[in-house]
């Protein structure tokens, strides 16, 4: 096989591994959703993706499936195999013991307990190691894990919807505005399912009374529902509180929030956690995200509305932005989906780059990712 042909095979199988790994997003926290494919003589002999809850790791699942066929094979893995003793022995040791001849990996793991040591262990065992294939996509897929170990916070996807003339809602006393169509709404359910937590502000919780669950046939994900509520104003009759014993629900509040409100919410099954106040008022977003990371959350889907969205973008905490624009305008004054500063940030190539998009009937999705 020529070098060019071999490279094409590597690219094809790593792309397949990355697609496979994305199936586990929203399921594997606190660990990343890693995928591993084992190839021998042009045949797929084993595959694995990190199991729900984070264990077993992808490499061990793939090796168990391959059995003796792993000897002399190539394993394609989307993140460096672990090298430290955790609940299970290191995956790098398992790869060595299985007799794998070559490891093709997308990224070095920034976790200080690994950080190149897995690759060093493999090379010391005279296994060929090739690092960097598919790195851009792997960095995007593993952004939650990367940020949790380097910045002690989860990654945040900010989702907003707007009418054709740029509004997220009507006037203050208007009924809730249905902006997007059924296909786009289903796409949002899929986006929710790829995250560990869904986060909104107290205003959105009071005005929209959302349920914040994943409603897709056959999908069982139960993301943590998070409300940023500095005064614990969420009504006890809200759907979030009424279903708190069925779906995990956390309110992040401030230290001086009314204790009687906290007691009533806790009695209803809601978890309440205090955080510092932000200089501009309300719950400090960075502190709230640190709190979530400490719980093992790696990926947060923010549907908190324009105010929370603007704060996330301004503070550099919105890692991805998903904006769905409807075909129809509101046709009268309303609440803008994005303020001028947020629109300017998304248009600034030093801060954000547009990397993806889609059409859902009459609705258009645009996606940006934070630069750096």
Short mmCIF file of C-alpha atoms in Angstrom, two decimals:
data_model
loop_
_atom_site.label_atom_id
_atom_site.label_comp_id
_atom_site.label_asym_id
_atom_site.label_seq_id
_atom_site.Cartn_x
_atom_site.Cartn_y
_atom_site.Cartn_z
CA UNK A 1 0.00 0.00 0.00
CA UNK A 2 1.36 3.45 -0.91
CA UNK A 3 1.99 6.07 1.75
CA UNK A 4 -0.80 8.25 0.32
CA UNK A 5 -3.26 5.35 0.35
CA UNK A 6 -2.30 4.46 3.92
CA UNK A 7 -2.85 8.07 4.97
CA UNK A 8 -6.28 8.08 3.33
CA UNK A 9 -7.18 4.94 5.28
CA UNK A 10 -6.02 6.57 8.51
CA UNK A 11 -8.10 9.66 7.80
CA UNK A 12 -11.18 7.59 6.97
CA UNK A 13 -10.98 5.47 10.10
CA UNK A 14 -10.24 8.41 12.39
CA UNK A 15 -13.22 10.28 10.95
CA UNK A 16 -15.33 7.20 11.68
CA UNK A 17 -13.98 7.07 15.25
CA UNK A 18 -14.83 10.71 15.82
CA UNK A 19 -18.39 10.20 14.54
CA UNK A 20 -18.75 7.15 16.77
CA UNK A 21 -17.45 9.04 19.79
CA UNK A 22 -20.05 11.77 19.43
CA UNK A 23 -22.74 9.20 20.19
CA UNK A 24 -21.67 9.32 23.83
CA UNK A 25 -21.84 13.09 24.31
CA UNK A 26 -24.12 13.85 27.23
CA UNK A 27 -23.76 10.35 28.68
CA UNK A 28 -20.18 9.85 29.86
CA UNK A 29 -19.51 12.69 32.34
CA UNK A 30 -17.32 13.18 34.24
CA UNK A 31 -15.17 11.46 31.61
CA UNK A 32 -14.88 12.46 27.94
CA UNK A 33 -16.75 10.52 25.26
CA UNK A 34 -13.77 8.79 23.64
CA UNK A 35 -14.06 6.33 20.76
CA UNK A 36 -11.66 3.55 19.77
CA UNK A 37 -11.67 1.48 16.57
CA UNK A 38 -9.32 -1.49 16.08
CA UNK A 39 -8.35 -2.38 12.51
CA UNK A 40 -6.46 -5.44 11.32
CA UNK A 41 -5.80 -6.32 7.69
CA UNK A 42 -8.39 -3.80 6.54
CA UNK A 43 -11.12 -5.20 8.82
CA UNK A 44 -12.78 -3.64 11.85
CA UNK A 45 -12.21 -6.17 14.64
CA UNK A 46 -13.20 -4.13 17.69
CA UNK A 47 -14.83 -0.86 18.60
CA UNK A 48 -15.78 0.97 21.75
CA UNK A 49 -17.03 4.28 23.07
CA UNK A 50 -16.80 5.39 26.70
CA UNK A 51 -19.67 3.76 28.57
CA UNK A 52 -22.41 5.81 30.26
CA UNK A 53 -21.10 7.23 33.51
CA UNK A 54 -17.54 7.20 32.19
CA UNK A 55 -16.48 3.55 32.56
CA UNK A 56 -15.36 1.25 31.05
CA UNK A 57 -13.17 3.34 28.78
CA UNK A 58 -13.46 3.04 25.01
CA UNK A 59 -10.12 1.26 24.54
CA UNK A 60 -11.00 -1.52 26.96
CA UNK A 61 -14.37 -2.12 25.32
CA UNK A 62 -12.76 -2.26 21.87
CA UNK A 63 -9.96 -4.56 23.05
CA UNK A 64 -12.44 -6.93 24.69
CA UNK A 65 -14.40 -7.14 21.44
CA UNK A 66 -11.27 -7.69 19.34
CA UNK A 67 -9.74 -10.35 21.56
CA UNK A 68 -6.72 -12.02 19.93
CA UNK A 69 -7.38 -10.10 16.72
CA UNK A 70 -5.94 -7.00 18.45
CA UNK A 71 -2.43 -8.49 18.22
CA UNK A 72 -0.56 -6.67 15.47
CA UNK A 73 -3.53 -4.35 14.82
CA UNK A 74 -3.90 -0.57 14.67
CA UNK A 75 -6.12 1.22 17.17
CA UNK A 76 -7.65 4.60 16.27
CA UNK A 77 -8.51 6.56 19.41
CA UNK A 78 -9.84 10.12 19.70
CA UNK A 79 -7.90 11.00 22.88
CA UNK A 80 -4.65 9.82 24.44
CA UNK A 81 -5.07 6.49 26.28
CA UNK A 82 -4.92 6.98 30.03
CA UNK A 83 -1.72 6.11 31.84
CA UNK A 84 -2.74 6.39 35.50
CA UNK A 85 -4.30 3.90 37.86
CA UNK A 86 -7.90 4.92 38.48
CA UNK A 87 -10.91 2.72 39.12
CA UNK A 88 -9.43 0.46 36.42
CA UNK A 89 -5.81 -0.07 35.31
CA UNK A 90 -4.41 2.25 32.62
CA UNK A 91 -5.71 1.80 29.07
CA UNK A 92 -2.15 2.22 27.78
CA UNK A 93 -1.18 -0.92 29.70
CA UNK A 94 -4.14 -2.80 28.24
CA UNK A 95 -3.12 -1.80 24.70
CA UNK A 96 0.42 -3.02 25.34
CA UNK A 97 -0.77 -6.29 26.84
CA UNK A 98 -3.05 -6.92 23.85
CA UNK A 99 -0.12 -6.71 21.44
CA UNK A 100 -1.42 -3.75 19.43
CA UNK A 101 1.23 -2.66 16.94
CA UNK A 102 0.20 0.93 16.25
CA UNK A 103 -1.80 3.68 17.93
CA UNK A 104 -3.27 6.58 15.95
CA UNK A 105 -4.65 9.27 18.29
CA UNK A 106 -6.16 12.69 17.71
CA UNK A 107 -5.08 14.56 20.83
CA UNK A 108 -2.81 14.48 23.85
CA UNK A 109 -4.96 14.50 26.99
CA UNK A 110 -4.44 17.77 28.92
CA UNK A 111 -5.34 16.03 32.18
CA UNK A 112 -2.15 16.36 34.29
CA UNK A 113 -2.47 12.70 35.29
CA UNK A 114 -1.98 11.75 31.62
CA UNK A 115 -0.56 14.67 29.57
CA UNK A 116 1.71 12.68 27.25
CA UNK A 117 2.50 9.89 29.70
CA UNK A 118 0.17 7.47 27.93
CA UNK A 119 1.98 8.03 24.64
CA UNK A 120 5.35 7.71 26.39
CA UNK A 121 4.30 4.37 27.89
CA UNK A 122 3.23 3.09 24.47
CA UNK A 123 6.44 4.22 22.77
CA UNK A 124 8.52 2.66 25.53
CA UNK A 125 6.82 -0.64 24.63
CA UNK A 126 7.93 -0.09 21.01
CA UNK A 127 4.42 0.60 19.76
CA UNK A 128 4.24 3.06 16.85
CA UNK A 129 2.34 6.19 17.89
CA UNK A 130 0.89 8.79 15.48
CA UNK A 131 -0.70 11.86 17.11
CA UNK A 132 -2.71 14.70 15.56
CA UNK A 133 -5.03 13.16 12.99
CA UNK A 134 -8.50 14.68 13.33
CA UNK A 135 -7.27 17.04 16.05
CA UNK A 136 -9.52 19.98 15.15
CA UNK A 137 -12.73 17.94 15.41
CA UNK A 138 -11.48 16.03 18.44
CA UNK A 139 -10.70 19.30 20.21
CA UNK A 140 -14.28 20.41 19.53
CA UNK A 141 -15.78 17.09 20.66
CA UNK A 142 -13.66 16.97 23.83
CA UNK A 143 -13.93 20.67 24.65
CA UNK A 144 -15.91 19.96 27.81
CA UNK A 145 -13.24 17.62 29.16
CA UNK A 146 -10.43 19.94 28.11
CA UNK A 147 -11.96 22.96 29.84
CA UNK A 148 -12.86 21.01 32.95
CA UNK A 149 -9.22 19.98 33.51
CA UNK A 150 -7.60 23.23 32.34
CA UNK A 151 -10.09 25.92 33.44
CA UNK A 152 -12.13 24.02 36.06
CA UNK A 153 -15.37 24.70 34.22
CA UNK A 154 -17.54 22.85 31.68
CA UNK A 155 -17.90 23.96 28.10
CA UNK A 156 -21.03 26.01 27.38
CA UNK A 157 -23.21 25.92 24.30
CA UNK A 158 -25.42 29.00 24.12
CA UNK A 159 -28.62 28.40 22.15
CA UNK A 160 -30.83 31.28 21.07
CA UNK A 161 -33.77 31.60 18.69
CA UNK A 162 -34.82 34.78 16.90
CA UNK A 163 -37.47 35.97 14.51
CA UNK A 164 -36.39 37.17 11.07
CA UNK A 165 -36.21 40.73 12.48
CA UNK A 166 -34.06 39.66 15.43
CA UNK A 167 -36.44 39.28 18.37
CA UNK A 168 -36.47 36.51 20.97
CA UNK A 169 -39.80 37.51 22.49
CA UNK A 170 -42.59 40.06 22.22
CA UNK A 171 -43.24 42.81 24.71
CA UNK A 172 -43.13 42.18 28.44
CA UNK A 173 -46.76 41.11 28.77
CA UNK A 174 -47.05 39.23 25.46
CA UNK A 175 -47.68 35.47 25.54
CA UNK A 176 -44.72 33.17 24.98
CA UNK A 177 -43.56 33.44 21.38
CA UNK A 178 -43.30 30.24 19.31
CA UNK A 179 -40.41 31.19 17.01
CA UNK A 180 -39.18 27.97 15.42
CA UNK A 181 -40.95 25.12 13.64
CA UNK A 182 -41.29 21.46 14.57
CA UNK A 183 -38.13 20.30 12.77
CA UNK A 184 -35.96 22.93 14.46
CA UNK A 185 -37.55 22.11 17.81
CA UNK A 186 -36.60 18.45 17.35
CA UNK A 187 -33.04 19.54 16.51
CA UNK A 188 -32.92 21.44 19.80
CA UNK A 189 -33.96 18.26 21.62
CA UNK A 190 -31.01 16.50 20.00
CA UNK A 191 -28.70 19.33 21.10
CA UNK A 192 -29.99 18.99 24.66
CA UNK A 193 -29.25 15.27 24.62
CA UNK A 194 -25.58 15.96 23.84
CA UNK A 195 -25.06 17.87 27.09
CA UNK A 196 -24.85 16.94 30.77
CA UNK A 197 -26.80 19.97 32.00
CA UNK A 198 -29.36 22.46 30.69
CA UNK A 199 -29.09 25.95 32.22
CA UNK A 200 -31.50 28.88 32.25
CA UNK A 201 -31.96 32.10 34.20
CA UNK A 202 -34.68 32.76 36.73
CA UNK A 203 -36.53 35.13 34.37
CA UNK A 204 -36.84 32.48 31.68
CA UNK A 205 -37.90 29.93 34.29
CA UNK A 206 -40.69 32.19 35.58
CA UNK A 207 -41.91 33.50 32.23
CA UNK A 208 -41.78 30.31 30.13
CA UNK A 209 -42.29 27.65 32.84
CA UNK A 210 -40.18 25.16 30.83
CA UNK A 211 -39.67 21.48 31.57
CA UNK A 212 -36.07 21.27 30.25
CA UNK A 213 -36.11 17.55 29.54
CA UNK A 214 -35.00 15.59 26.48
CA UNK A 215 -38.12 14.52 24.63
CA UNK A 216 -37.00 12.16 21.89
CA UNK A 217 -38.23 8.58 21.26
CA UNK A 218 -35.89 6.02 22.78
CA UNK A 219 -33.60 8.61 24.37
CA UNK A 220 -33.18 8.26 28.12
CA UNK A 221 -30.76 11.09 28.94
CA UNK A 222 -31.74 13.08 32.01
CA UNK A 223 -29.53 16.18 31.97
CA UNK A 224 -29.19 18.14 35.19
CA UNK A 225 -31.60 21.09 35.05
CA UNK A 226 -29.89 24.23 36.34
CA UNK A 227 -31.57 27.55 37.19
CA UNK A 228 -29.56 30.67 38.00
CA UNK A 229 -31.83 32.29 40.58
CA UNK A 230 -30.18 34.83 42.88
CA UNK A 231 -33.28 35.31 45.10
CA UNK A 232 -34.78 31.81 44.88
CA UNK A 233 -37.83 33.22 43.16
CA UNK A 234 -38.78 30.05 41.24
CA UNK A 235 -42.45 29.34 42.07
CA UNK A 236 -43.18 26.11 43.88
CA UNK A 237 -45.98 25.52 41.36
CA UNK A 238 -43.58 25.66 38.39
CA UNK A 239 -43.06 22.56 36.28
CA UNK A 240 -39.38 22.48 37.23
CA UNK A 241 -40.18 22.23 40.92
CA UNK A 242 -43.15 19.91 40.41
CA UNK A 243 -40.93 17.39 38.58
CA UNK A 244 -37.77 17.83 40.67
CA UNK A 245 -38.04 14.39 42.24
CA UNK A 246 -38.19 12.82 38.79
CA UNK A 247 -35.55 14.92 36.99
CA UNK A 248 -32.46 16.25 38.80
CA UNK A 249 -32.84 19.98 39.39
CA UNK A 250 -30.32 22.42 40.83
CA UNK A 251 -30.80 26.10 41.65
CA UNK A 252 -27.61 28.13 41.90
CA UNK A 253 -28.31 31.14 44.08
CA UNK A 254 -26.49 33.73 46.18
CA UNK A 255 -25.39 33.31 49.76
CA UNK A 256 -27.92 35.86 51.04
CA UNK A 257 -30.95 34.32 49.31
CA UNK A 258 -34.02 33.99 51.58
CA UNK A 259 -33.50 30.85 53.70
CA UNK A 260 -37.25 30.15 53.89
CA UNK A 261 -37.38 29.96 50.09
CA UNK A 262 -34.44 27.55 50.10
CA UNK A 263 -36.13 25.35 52.69
CA UNK A 264 -39.35 25.15 50.65
CA UNK A 265 -37.51 24.30 47.43
CA UNK A 266 -35.36 21.66 49.13
CA UNK A 267 -38.49 20.09 50.64
CA UNK A 268 -39.88 19.83 47.10
CA UNK A 269 -36.81 17.89 45.92
CA UNK A 270 -34.78 20.75 44.43
CA UNK A 271 -31.09 21.01 45.25
CA UNK A 272 -29.94 24.52 46.20
CA UNK A 273 -26.30 25.62 45.99
CA UNK A 274 -24.97 29.09 46.88
CA UNK A 275 -22.43 30.95 44.77
CA UNK A 276 -20.84 34.41 44.91
CA UNK A 277 -22.57 37.43 43.40
CA UNK A 278 -21.38 38.99 40.17
CA UNK A 279 -20.17 42.59 40.15
CA UNK A 280 -23.05 43.53 37.83
CA UNK A 281 -25.57 41.71 40.04
CA UNK A 282 -27.00 38.22 39.99
CA UNK A 283 -25.14 34.94 40.33
CA UNK A 284 -21.52 35.00 39.19
CA UNK A 285 -21.51 32.87 36.04
CA UNK A 286 -17.93 31.69 36.31
CA UNK A 287 -18.51 30.61 39.91
CA UNK A 288 -21.67 28.75 38.89
CA UNK A 289 -19.75 26.91 36.17
CA UNK A 290 -16.93 26.05 38.58
CA UNK A 291 -19.58 24.58 40.87
CA UNK A 292 -20.95 22.45 38.03
CA UNK A 293 -17.47 21.25 37.03
CA UNK A 294 -16.83 20.16 40.61
CA UNK A 295 -19.95 17.96 40.30
CA UNK A 296 -18.50 16.30 37.19
CA UNK A 297 -20.47 18.27 34.58
CA UNK A 298 -18.49 18.74 31.36
CA UNK A 299 -21.07 20.10 28.89
CA UNK A 300 -23.74 22.75 29.57
CA UNK A 301 -26.54 23.76 27.20
CA UNK A 302 -27.66 27.30 28.02
CA UNK A 303 -31.19 28.23 27.01
CA UNK A 304 -31.29 31.11 29.45
CA UNK A 305 -32.41 33.80 27.06
CA UNK A 306 -30.82 37.02 25.81
CA UNK A 307 -29.66 38.40 29.17
CA UNK A 308 -27.79 35.28 30.28
CA UNK A 309 -26.56 34.83 26.71
CA UNK A 310 -25.10 38.33 26.58
CA UNK A 311 -23.33 37.78 29.92
CA UNK A 312 -21.87 34.46 28.75
CA UNK A 313 -20.50 35.98 25.54
CA UNK A 314 -19.19 39.12 27.25
CA UNK A 315 -17.32 37.06 29.85
CA UNK A 316 -15.83 34.63 27.30
CA UNK A 317 -17.79 31.69 28.70
CA UNK A 318 -19.93 30.87 25.64
CA UNK A 319 -17.75 28.31 23.85
CA UNK A 320 -20.28 27.57 21.13
CA UNK A 321 -23.25 29.66 20.04
CA UNK A 322 -26.19 28.10 18.20
CA UNK A 323 -28.56 30.70 16.74
CA UNK A 324 -31.77 29.60 15.01
CA UNK A 325 -33.42 32.25 12.85
CA UNK A 326 -37.01 31.88 11.70
CA UNK A 327 -38.33 32.95 8.31
CA UNK A 328 -41.12 35.10 9.73
CA UNK A 329 -40.56 38.46 11.43
CA UNK A 330 -42.24 39.52 14.65
CA UNK A 331 -43.36 42.71 12.86
CA UNK A 332 -43.47 44.86 16.00
CA UNK A 333 -41.07 45.88 18.78
CA UNK A 334 -39.97 43.09 21.10
CA UNK A 335 -37.00 41.85 23.08
CA UNK A 336 -33.86 41.44 20.92
CA UNK A 337 -32.30 37.99 20.88
CA UNK A 338 -28.81 39.50 20.74
CA UNK A 339 -27.76 42.93 21.93
CA UNK A 340 -25.35 45.04 19.88
CA UNK A 341 -22.30 43.94 21.86
CA UNK A 342 -23.11 40.25 21.41
CA UNK A 343 -23.67 40.62 17.67
CA UNK A 344 -20.37 42.49 17.42
CA UNK A 345 -18.59 39.70 19.31
CA UNK A 346 -19.92 37.03 16.94
CA UNK A 347 -18.81 39.12 13.95
CA UNK A 348 -15.30 39.63 15.40
CA UNK A 349 -12.95 36.95 13.94
CA UNK A 350 -10.62 37.42 16.90
CA UNK A 351 -13.39 36.23 19.23
CA UNK A 352 -15.64 33.85 17.27
CA UNK A 353 -15.62 31.89 14.03
CA UNK A 354 -18.69 30.51 12.29
CA UNK A 355 -18.07 26.81 11.69
CA UNK A 356 -21.34 25.09 10.94
CA UNK A 357 -24.94 25.58 9.88
CA UNK A 358 -28.07 23.79 8.76
CA UNK A 359 -31.60 24.30 7.47
CA UNK A 360 -34.64 22.98 9.34
CA UNK A 361 -37.55 23.71 7.07
CA UNK A 362 -37.95 27.47 7.09
CA UNK A 363 -35.54 27.88 10.03
CA UNK A 364 -31.80 28.44 9.66
CA UNK A 365 -29.17 27.35 12.19
CA UNK A 366 -25.83 29.14 12.48
CA UNK A 367 -23.08 27.93 14.81
CA UNK A 368 -20.04 29.80 16.06
CA UNK A 369 -17.20 28.66 18.30
CA UNK A 370 -15.05 30.77 20.57
CA UNK A 371 -11.54 31.45 19.29
CA UNK A 372 -8.76 30.41 21.66
#
